[in-house]
């Protein structure tokens, strides 16, 4: 039996396989577009210096213990309420971060739904920032 005959005999299975692969690719690309672009610490600093802003998604307690200078604290659970307060920054680059960068996709989606376009995710979060011995401030 040739591959062509095998393919014809199992066309439904091959169609399901192609549909599944296509769906996985589509949803992966959608997820990347909905979230922000991951940026290194150096790129985040450049964005912040270029009229950008840091948004710290951690709790207020964690924020007080240490955060990137100039960052605004907007805990993830309360971010939706803060979106209207930062509308003036709609056209500015926003670099968002949490502890390790794993919970930023939901925040990026909330911001994108609020009309923000230039959303960047600090790769590694504040832990990555601290691992490179970059400065933090505390209140």
Backbone as JSON Lines, residues from 0, in Angstrom:
{"i":0,"aa":"X","n":[0.84,-1.17,0.0],"ca":[0.0,0.0,0.0],"c":[0.9,1.24,0.0]}
{"i":1,"aa":"X","n":[0.6,2.19,-0.86],"ca":[1.38,3.41,-0.96],"c":[0.85,4.46,0.03]}
{"i":2,"aa":"X","n":[1.66,5.49,0.24],"ca":[1.24,6.57,1.13],"c":[0.0,7.26,0.59]}
{"i":3,"aa":"X","n":[-0.06,7.45,-0.72],"ca":[-1.23,8.08,-1.34],"c":[-2.51,7.32,-1.04]}
{"i":4,"aa":"X","n":[-2.45,6.03,-1.14],"ca":[-3.63,5.2,-0.85],"c":[-3.98,5.28,0.64]}
{"i":5,"aa":"X","n":[-2.95,5.24,1.49],"ca":[-3.17,5.36,2.94],"c":[-3.83,6.69,3.26]}
{"i":6,"aa":"X","n":[-3.34,7.76,2.6],"ca":[-3.9,9.09,2.81],"c":[-5.37,9.12,2.4]}
{"i":7,"aa":"X","n":[-5.69,8.59,1.24],"ca":[-7.07,8.58,0.77],"c":[-7.97,7.74,1.67]}
{"i":8,"aa":"X","n":[-7.46,6.65,2.16],"ca":[-8.26,5.79,3.04],"c":[-8.54,6.46,4.39]}
{"i":9,"aa":"X","n":[-7.67,7.37,4.78],"ca":[-7.79,8.01,6.09],"c":[-7.9,9.53,5.98]}
{"i":10,"aa":"X","n":[-8.52,10.01,4.93],"ca":[-8.59,11.45,4.66],"c":[-9.22,12.22,5.82]}
{"i":11,"aa":"X","n":[-10.26,11.65,6.44],"ca":[-10.91,12.34,7.55],"c":[-9.93,12.56,8.7]}
{"i":12,"aa":"X","n":[-9.12,11.57,9.02],"ca":[-8.15,11.71,10.09],"c":[-7.09,12.77,9.76]}
{"i":13,"aa":"X","n":[-6.66,12.8,8.5],"ca":[-5.68,13.8,8.09],"c":[-6.29,15.21,8.13]}
{"i":14,"aa":"X","n":[-7.54,15.34,7.74],"ca":[-8.21,16.65,7.81],"c":[-8.32,17.12,9.26]}
{"i":15,"aa":"X","n":[-8.64,16.22,10.16],"ca":[-8.71,16.56,11.58],"c":[-7.33,16.97,12.11]}
{"i":16,"aa":"X","n":[-6.29,16.27,11.69],"ca":[-4.94,16.6,12.1],"c":[-4.56,18.01,11.62]}
{"i":17,"aa":"X","n":[-4.82,18.31,10.35],"ca":[-4.49,19.62,9.8],"c":[-5.3,20.72,10.49]}
{"i":18,"aa":"X","n":[-6.57,20.45,10.79],"ca":[-7.4,21.43,11.49],"c":[-6.86,21.69,12.9]}
{"i":19,"aa":"X","n":[-6.45,20.64,13.58],"ca":[-5.9,20.79,14.93],"c":[-4.6,21.6,14.9]}
{"i":20,"aa":"X","n":[-3.72,21.28,13.97],"ca":[-2.46,22.03,13.85],"c":[-2.74,23.49,13.51]}
{"i":21,"aa":"X","n":[-3.65,23.71,12.59],"ca":[-4.02,25.08,12.22],"c":[-4.6,25.85,13.4]}
{"i":22,"aa":"X","n":[-5.43,25.2,14.2],"ca":[-6.01,25.84,15.37],"c":[-4.97,26.2,16.4]}
{"i":23,"aa":"X","n":[-4.03,25.31,16.62],"ca":[-2.97,25.58,17.58],"c":[-2.14,26.78,17.12]}
{"i":24,"aa":"X","n":[-1.77,26.81,15.87],"ca":[-0.99,27.94,15.34],"c":[-1.78,29.23,15.46]}
{"i":25,"aa":"X","n":[-3.05,29.21,15.09],"ca":[-3.88,30.41,15.14],"c":[-3.97,30.96,16.56]}
{"i":26,"aa":"X","n":[-4.29,30.1,17.52],"ca":[-4.46,30.58,18.89],"c":[-3.14,31.0,19.52]}
{"i":27,"aa":"X","n":[-2.05,30.4,19.14],"ca":[-0.74,30.84,19.63],"c":[-0.44,32.24,19.12]}
{"i":28,"aa":"X","n":[-0.71,32.49,17.85],"ca":[-0.46,33.81,17.29],"c":[-1.4,34.85,17.89]}
{"i":29,"aa":"X","n":[-2.64,34.49,18.11],"ca":[-3.59,35.4,18.74],"c":[-3.13,35.76,20.15]}
{"i":30,"aa":"X","n":[-2.68,34.78,20.89],"ca":[-2.21,35.02,22.25],"c":[-1.02,35.95,22.3]}
{"i":31,"aa":"X","n":[-0.13,35.8,21.36],"ca":[1.04,36.68,21.32],"c":[0.65,38.1,20.97]}
{"i":32,"aa":"X","n":[-0.32,38.27,20.08],"ca":[-0.75,39.6,19.71],"c":[-1.55,40.26,20.82]}
{"i":33,"aa":"X","n":[-2.33,39.48,21.57],"ca":[-3.13,40.03,22.66],"c":[-2.24,40.48,23.8]}
{"i":34,"aa":"X","n":[-1.2,39.73,24.06],"ca":[-0.27,40.12,25.11],"c":[0.68,41.17,24.52]}
{"i":35,"aa":"X","n":[1.56,41.64,25.33],"ca":[2.52,42.61,24.84],"c":[3.79,41.92,24.38]}
{"i":36,"aa":"X","n":[4.65,42.71,23.83],"ca":[5.96,42.2,23.39],"c":[6.87,42.1,24.61]}
{"i":37,"aa":"X","n":[7.53,40.98,24.77],"ca":[8.47,40.82,25.87],"c":[9.73,41.63,25.55]}
{"i":38,"aa":"X","n":[10.2,42.35,26.57],"ca":[11.4,43.17,26.38],"c":[12.4,42.88,27.5]}
{"i":39,"aa":"X","n":[13.65,43.06,27.17],"ca":[14.73,42.89,28.15],"c":[14.74,44.08,29.11]}
{"i":40,"aa":"X","n":[15.52,43.96,30.16],"ca":[15.65,45.06,31.11],"c":[16.21,46.32,30.44]}
{"i":41,"aa":"X","n":[17.2,46.13,29.59],"ca":[17.81,47.27,28.91],"c":[16.8,47.97,27.99]}
{"i":42,"aa":"X","n":[16.05,47.18,27.23],"ca":[15.04,47.76,26.32],"c":[13.94,48.44,27.13]}
{"i":43,"aa":"X","n":[13.55,47.88,28.27],"ca":[12.52,48.49,29.11],"c":[12.99,49.85,29.62]}
{"i":44,"aa":"X","n":[14.26,49.94,30.01],"ca":[14.8,51.22,30.48],"c":[14.79,52.26,29.37]}
{"i":45,"aa":"X","n":[15.12,51.85,28.16],"ca":[15.09,52.77,27.02],"c":[13.66,53.24,26.76]}
{"i":46,"aa":"X","n":[12.7,52.32,26.81],"ca":[11.3,52.69,26.6],"c":[10.83,53.67,27.67]}
{"i":47,"aa":"X","n":[11.22,53.42,28.92],"ca":[10.82,54.31,30.01],"c":[11.43,55.7,29.82]}
{"i":48,"aa":"X","n":[12.66,55.75,29.36],"ca":[13.31,57.04,29.11],"c":[12.73,57.75,27.89]}
{"i":49,"aa":"X","n":[12.05,57.01,27.05],"ca":[11.44,57.56,25.84],"c":[9.95,57.83,26.1]}
{"i":50,"aa":"X","n":[9.67,58.51,27.21],"ca":[8.32,58.91,27.58],"c":[7.42,57.73,27.93]}
{"i":51,"aa":"X","n":[8.02,56.62,28.3],"ca":[7.24,55.45,28.69],"c":[6.97,55.44,30.18]}
{"i":52,"aa":"X","n":[6.29,54.41,30.62],"ca":[5.96,54.28,32.04],"c":[6.03,52.81,32.44]}
{"i":53,"aa":"X","n":[6.42,52.58,33.69],"ca":[6.41,51.25,34.27],"c":[5.13,51.09,35.07]}
{"i":54,"aa":"X","n":[4.46,49.95,34.89],"ca":[3.28,49.6,35.67],"c":[3.61,48.33,36.45]}
{"i":55,"aa":"X","n":[3.58,48.45,37.78],"ca":[3.87,47.32,38.66],"c":[2.55,46.65,39.03]}
{"i":56,"aa":"X","n":[2.39,45.39,38.67],"ca":[1.14,44.67,38.86],"c":[1.08,43.91,40.19]}
{"i":57,"aa":"X","n":[2.1,44.04,41.0],"ca":[2.14,43.31,42.26],"c":[1.28,44.0,43.32]}
{"i":58,"aa":"X","n":[1.13,43.37,44.46],"ca":[0.34,43.94,45.55],"c":[1.01,45.22,46.07]}
{"i":59,"aa":"X","n":[0.23,46.04,46.76],"ca":[0.76,47.28,47.32],"c":[1.88,47.0,48.31]}
{"i":60,"aa":"X","n":[1.76,45.92,49.07],"ca":[2.79,45.55,50.04],"c":[4.1,45.21,49.34]}
{"i":61,"aa":"X","n":[4.02,44.41,48.27],"ca":[5.22,44.06,47.51],"c":[5.82,45.31,46.86]}
{"i":62,"aa":"X","n":[4.97,46.19,46.37],"ca":[5.41,47.43,45.75],"c":[6.2,48.28,46.75]}
{"i":63,"aa":"X","n":[5.69,48.4,47.97],"ca":[6.38,49.2,49.0],"c":[7.73,48.61,49.38]}
{"i":64,"aa":"X","n":[7.87,47.3,49.27],"ca":[9.14,46.67,49.63],"c":[10.23,46.95,48.6]}
{"i":65,"aa":"X","n":[9.86,47.23,47.36],"ca":[10.84,47.57,46.34],"c":[10.23,47.51,44.96]}
{"i":66,"aa":"X","n":[10.46,48.56,44.18],"ca":[9.93,48.64,42.82],"c":[10.87,49.47,41.95]}
{"i":67,"aa":"X","n":[10.66,49.4,40.66],"ca":[11.46,50.17,39.72],"c":[11.1,51.64,39.88]}
{"i":68,"aa":"X","n":[12.1,52.49,39.91],"ca":[11.89,53.92,40.1],"c":[10.91,54.46,39.05]}
{"i":69,"aa":"X","n":[9.94,55.21,39.53],"ca":[8.95,55.82,38.64],"c":[7.77,54.93,38.32]}
{"i":70,"aa":"X","n":[7.79,53.69,38.78],"ca":[6.69,52.77,38.48],"c":[5.43,53.18,39.23]}
{"i":71,"aa":"X","n":[4.3,52.92,38.62],"ca":[2.99,53.13,39.24],"c":[2.47,51.76,39.67]}
{"i":72,"aa":"X","n":[1.94,51.68,40.87],"ca":[1.41,50.42,41.38],"c":[-0.06,50.29,41.0]}
{"i":73,"aa":"X","n":[-0.35,49.28,40.21],"ca":[-1.71,48.96,39.8],"c":[-1.87,47.45,39.88]}
{"i":74,"aa":"X","n":[-2.21,46.94,41.08],"ca":[-2.33,45.49,41.24],"c":[-3.24,44.88,40.19]}
{"i":75,"aa":"X","n":[-2.86,43.7,39.74],"ca":[-3.58,43.03,38.67],"c":[-5.07,42.94,38.94]}
{"i":76,"aa":"X","n":[-5.45,42.63,40.17],"ca":[-6.87,42.49,40.51],"c":[-7.63,43.81,40.37]}
{"i":77,"aa":"X","n":[-6.93,44.93,40.45],"ca":[-7.57,46.25,40.39],"c":[-7.28,46.99,39.09]}
{"i":78,"aa":"X","n":[-6.57,46.36,38.18],"ca":[-6.12,47.05,36.97],"c":[-7.27,47.62,36.16]}
{"i":79,"aa":"X","n":[-8.34,46.88,36.02],"ca":[-9.48,47.35,35.23],"c":[-9.97,48.7,35.74]}
{"i":80,"aa":"X","n":[-9.97,48.9,37.07],"ca":[-10.41,50.17,37.65],"c":[-9.42,51.3,37.38]}
{"i":81,"aa":"X","n":[-8.15,50.98,37.21],"ca":[-7.12,51.99,36.99],"c":[-7.02,52.44,35.53]}
{"i":82,"aa":"X","n":[-7.54,51.65,34.61],"ca":[-7.38,51.96,33.19],"c":[-7.89,53.35,32.87]}
{"i":83,"aa":"X","n":[-9.03,53.72,33.41],"ca":[-9.59,55.05,33.11],"c":[-8.72,56.16,33.69]}
{"i":84,"aa":"X","n":[-7.99,55.89,34.77],"ca":[-7.13,56.9,35.39],"c":[-5.88,57.19,34.58]}
{"i":85,"aa":"X","n":[-5.48,56.25,33.75],"ca":[-4.23,56.44,32.99],"c":[-4.48,56.64,31.5]}
{"i":86,"aa":"X","n":[-5.69,57.02,31.13],"ca":[-6.02,57.22,29.71],"c":[-5.09,58.22,29.04]}
{"i":87,"aa":"X","n":[-4.58,59.18,29.79],"ca":[-3.68,60.18,29.2],"c":[-2.41,59.52,28.68]}
{"i":88,"aa":"X","n":[-2.08,58.35,29.2],"ca":[-0.87,57.65,28.78],"c":[-1.14,56.67,27.64]}
{"i":89,"aa":"X","n":[-2.29,56.81,27.0],"ca":[-2.71,55.85,25.97],"c":[-1.7,55.7,24.84]}
{"i":90,"aa":"X","n":[-1.02,56.77,24.49],"ca":[-0.09,56.73,23.37],"c":[1.36,56.54,23.81]}
{"i":91,"aa":"X","n":[1.57,56.38,25.11],"ca":[2.92,56.17,25.64],"c":[3.2,54.68,25.76]}
{"i":92,"aa":"X","n":[4.47,54.29,25.63],"ca":[4.81,52.88,25.87],"c":[4.59,52.54,27.35]}
{"i":93,"aa":"X","n":[3.94,51.42,27.61],"ca":[3.73,50.95,28.97],"c":[4.49,49.64,29.15]}
{"i":94,"aa":"X","n":[5.39,49.62,30.11],"ca":[6.14,48.41,30.44],"c":[5.51,47.87,31.71]}
{"i":95,"aa":"X","n":[4.91,46.68,31.6],"ca":[4.25,46.09,32.75],"c":[5.1,44.95,33.31]}
{"i":96,"aa":"X","n":[5.02,44.79,34.63],"ca":[5.77,43.69,35.24],"c":[5.09,43.23,36.52]}
{"i":97,"aa":"X","n":[5.38,42.0,36.88],"ca":[4.94,41.41,38.15],"c":[6.17,40.77,38.78]}
{"i":98,"aa":"X","n":[5.98,39.72,39.54],"ca":[7.13,39.07,40.17],"c":[8.09,38.46,39.15]}
{"i":99,"aa":"X","n":[7.55,37.64,38.25],"ca":[8.41,36.89,37.34],"c":[7.96,36.93,35.88]}
{"i":100,"aa":"X","n":[6.96,37.72,35.56],"ca":[6.51,37.86,34.17],"c":[5.49,36.83,33.74]}
{"i":101,"aa":"X","n":[5.03,35.98,34.66],"ca":[4.12,34.92,34.27],"c":[2.64,35.33,34.26]}
{"i":102,"aa":"X","n":[2.28,36.39,34.97],"ca":[0.88,36.79,35.08],"c":[0.57,38.09,34.35]}
{"i":103,"aa":"X","n":[1.37,38.42,33.39],"ca":[1.2,39.71,32.71],"c":[0.27,39.65,31.5]}
{"i":104,"aa":"X","n":[-0.01,38.47,30.97],"ca":[-0.85,38.37,29.77],"c":[-2.25,38.92,30.02]}
{"i":105,"aa":"X","n":[-2.83,38.63,31.18],"ca":[-4.17,39.14,31.51],"c":[-4.15,40.67,31.62]}
{"i":106,"aa":"X","n":[-3.09,41.21,32.21],"ca":[-2.97,42.66,32.33],"c":[-2.82,43.31,30.96]}
{"i":107,"aa":"X","n":[-2.01,42.7,30.1],"ca":[-1.83,43.23,28.75],"c":[-3.15,43.24,27.99]}
{"i":108,"aa":"X","n":[-3.94,42.19,28.15],"ca":[-5.24,42.14,27.48],"c":[-6.17,43.22,28.02]}
{"i":109,"aa":"X","n":[-6.19,43.42,29.32],"ca":[-7.02,44.46,29.92],"c":[-6.63,45.83,29.37]}
{"i":110,"aa":"X","n":[-5.34,46.09,29.31],"ca":[-4.86,47.37,28.79],"c":[-5.18,47.52,27.3]}
{"i":111,"aa":"X","n":[-4.98,46.45,26.54],"ca":[-5.28,46.5,25.11],"c":[-6.77,46.76,24.89]}
{"i":112,"aa":"X","n":[-7.62,46.1,25.69],"ca":[-9.07,46.33,25.59],"c":[-9.42,47.76,25.98]}
{"i":113,"aa":"X","n":[-8.6,48.39,26.82],"ca":[-8.81,49.77,27.23],"c":[-8.28,50.78,26.21]}
{"i":114,"aa":"X","n":[-7.74,50.3,25.1],"ca":[-7.29,51.2,24.04],"c":[-5.8,51.45,23.99]}
{"i":115,"aa":"X","n":[-5.05,50.82,24.87],"ca":[-3.6,51.0,24.87],"c":[-2.99,50.08,23.82]}
{"i":116,"aa":"X","n":[-2.01,50.6,23.09],"ca":[-1.43,49.82,22.0],"c":[0.02,49.42,22.25]}
{"i":117,"aa":"X","n":[0.79,50.32,22.85],"ca":[2.22,50.07,23.05],"c":[2.44,49.44,24.42]}
{"i":118,"aa":"X","n":[2.17,48.13,24.5],"ca":[2.29,47.41,25.76],"c":[3.49,46.47,25.67]}
{"i":119,"aa":"X","n":[4.36,46.57,26.66],"ca":[5.55,45.74,26.7],"c":[5.6,45.01,28.03]}
{"i":120,"aa":"X","n":[6.08,43.79,28.01],"ca":[6.17,42.97,29.21],"c":[7.64,42.81,29.58]}
{"i":121,"aa":"X","n":[7.96,43.18,30.8],"ca":[9.33,43.05,31.28],"c":[9.64,41.57,31.45]}
{"i":122,"aa":"X","n":[10.53,41.07,30.62],"ca":[10.88,39.65,30.63],"c":[11.54,39.3,31.96]}
{"i":123,"aa":"X","n":[10.95,38.37,32.69],"ca":[11.48,37.97,33.98],"c":[10.92,38.76,35.15]}
{"i":124,"aa":"X","n":[10.14,39.78,34.87],"ca":[9.53,40.59,35.93],"c":[10.56,41.27,36.81]}
{"i":125,"aa":"X","n":[10.11,41.64,38.0],"ca":[11.01,42.32,38.94],"c":[12.13,41.38,39.38]}
{"i":126,"aa":"X","n":[11.87,40.08,39.42],"ca":[12.92,39.13,39.79],"c":[14.07,39.16,38.77]}
{"i":127,"aa":"X","n":[13.73,39.27,37.49],"ca":[14.76,39.39,36.46],"c":[15.52,40.7,36.57]}
{"i":128,"aa":"X","n":[14.8,41.75,36.92],"ca":[15.42,43.06,37.12],"c":[16.44,42.99,38.27]}
{"i":129,"aa":"X","n":[16.0,42.39,39.37],"ca":[16.88,42.27,40.54],"c":[18.05,41.33,40.27]}
{"i":130,"aa":"X","n":[17.84,40.31,39.48],"ca":[18.92,39.35,39.16],"c":[20.07,40.03,38.43]}
{"i":131,"aa":"X","n":[19.79,41.12,37.73],"ca":[20.84,41.86,37.04],"c":[21.35,43.04,37.89]}
{"i":132,"aa":"X","n":[20.99,43.02,39.17],"ca":[21.42,44.05,40.12],"c":[21.05,45.45,39.68]}
{"i":133,"aa":"X","n":[19.88,45.59,39.07],"ca":[19.4,46.91,38.68],"c":[18.7,47.54,39.87]}
{"i":134,"aa":"X","n":[18.68,48.88,39.93],"ca":[18.18,49.55,41.13],"c":[16.66,49.48,41.29]}
{"i":135,"aa":"X","n":[16.27,49.42,42.54],"ca":[14.86,49.55,42.93],"c":[14.78,50.56,44.05]}
{"i":136,"aa":"X","n":[13.6,51.11,44.24],"ca":[13.36,52.04,45.34],"c":[12.24,51.46,46.19]}
{"i":137,"aa":"X","n":[12.17,51.9,47.44],"ca":[11.1,51.42,48.31],"c":[10.47,52.61,49.0]}
{"i":138,"aa":"X","n":[9.23,52.43,49.36],"ca":[8.49,53.51,50.05],"c":[8.1,53.02,51.41]}
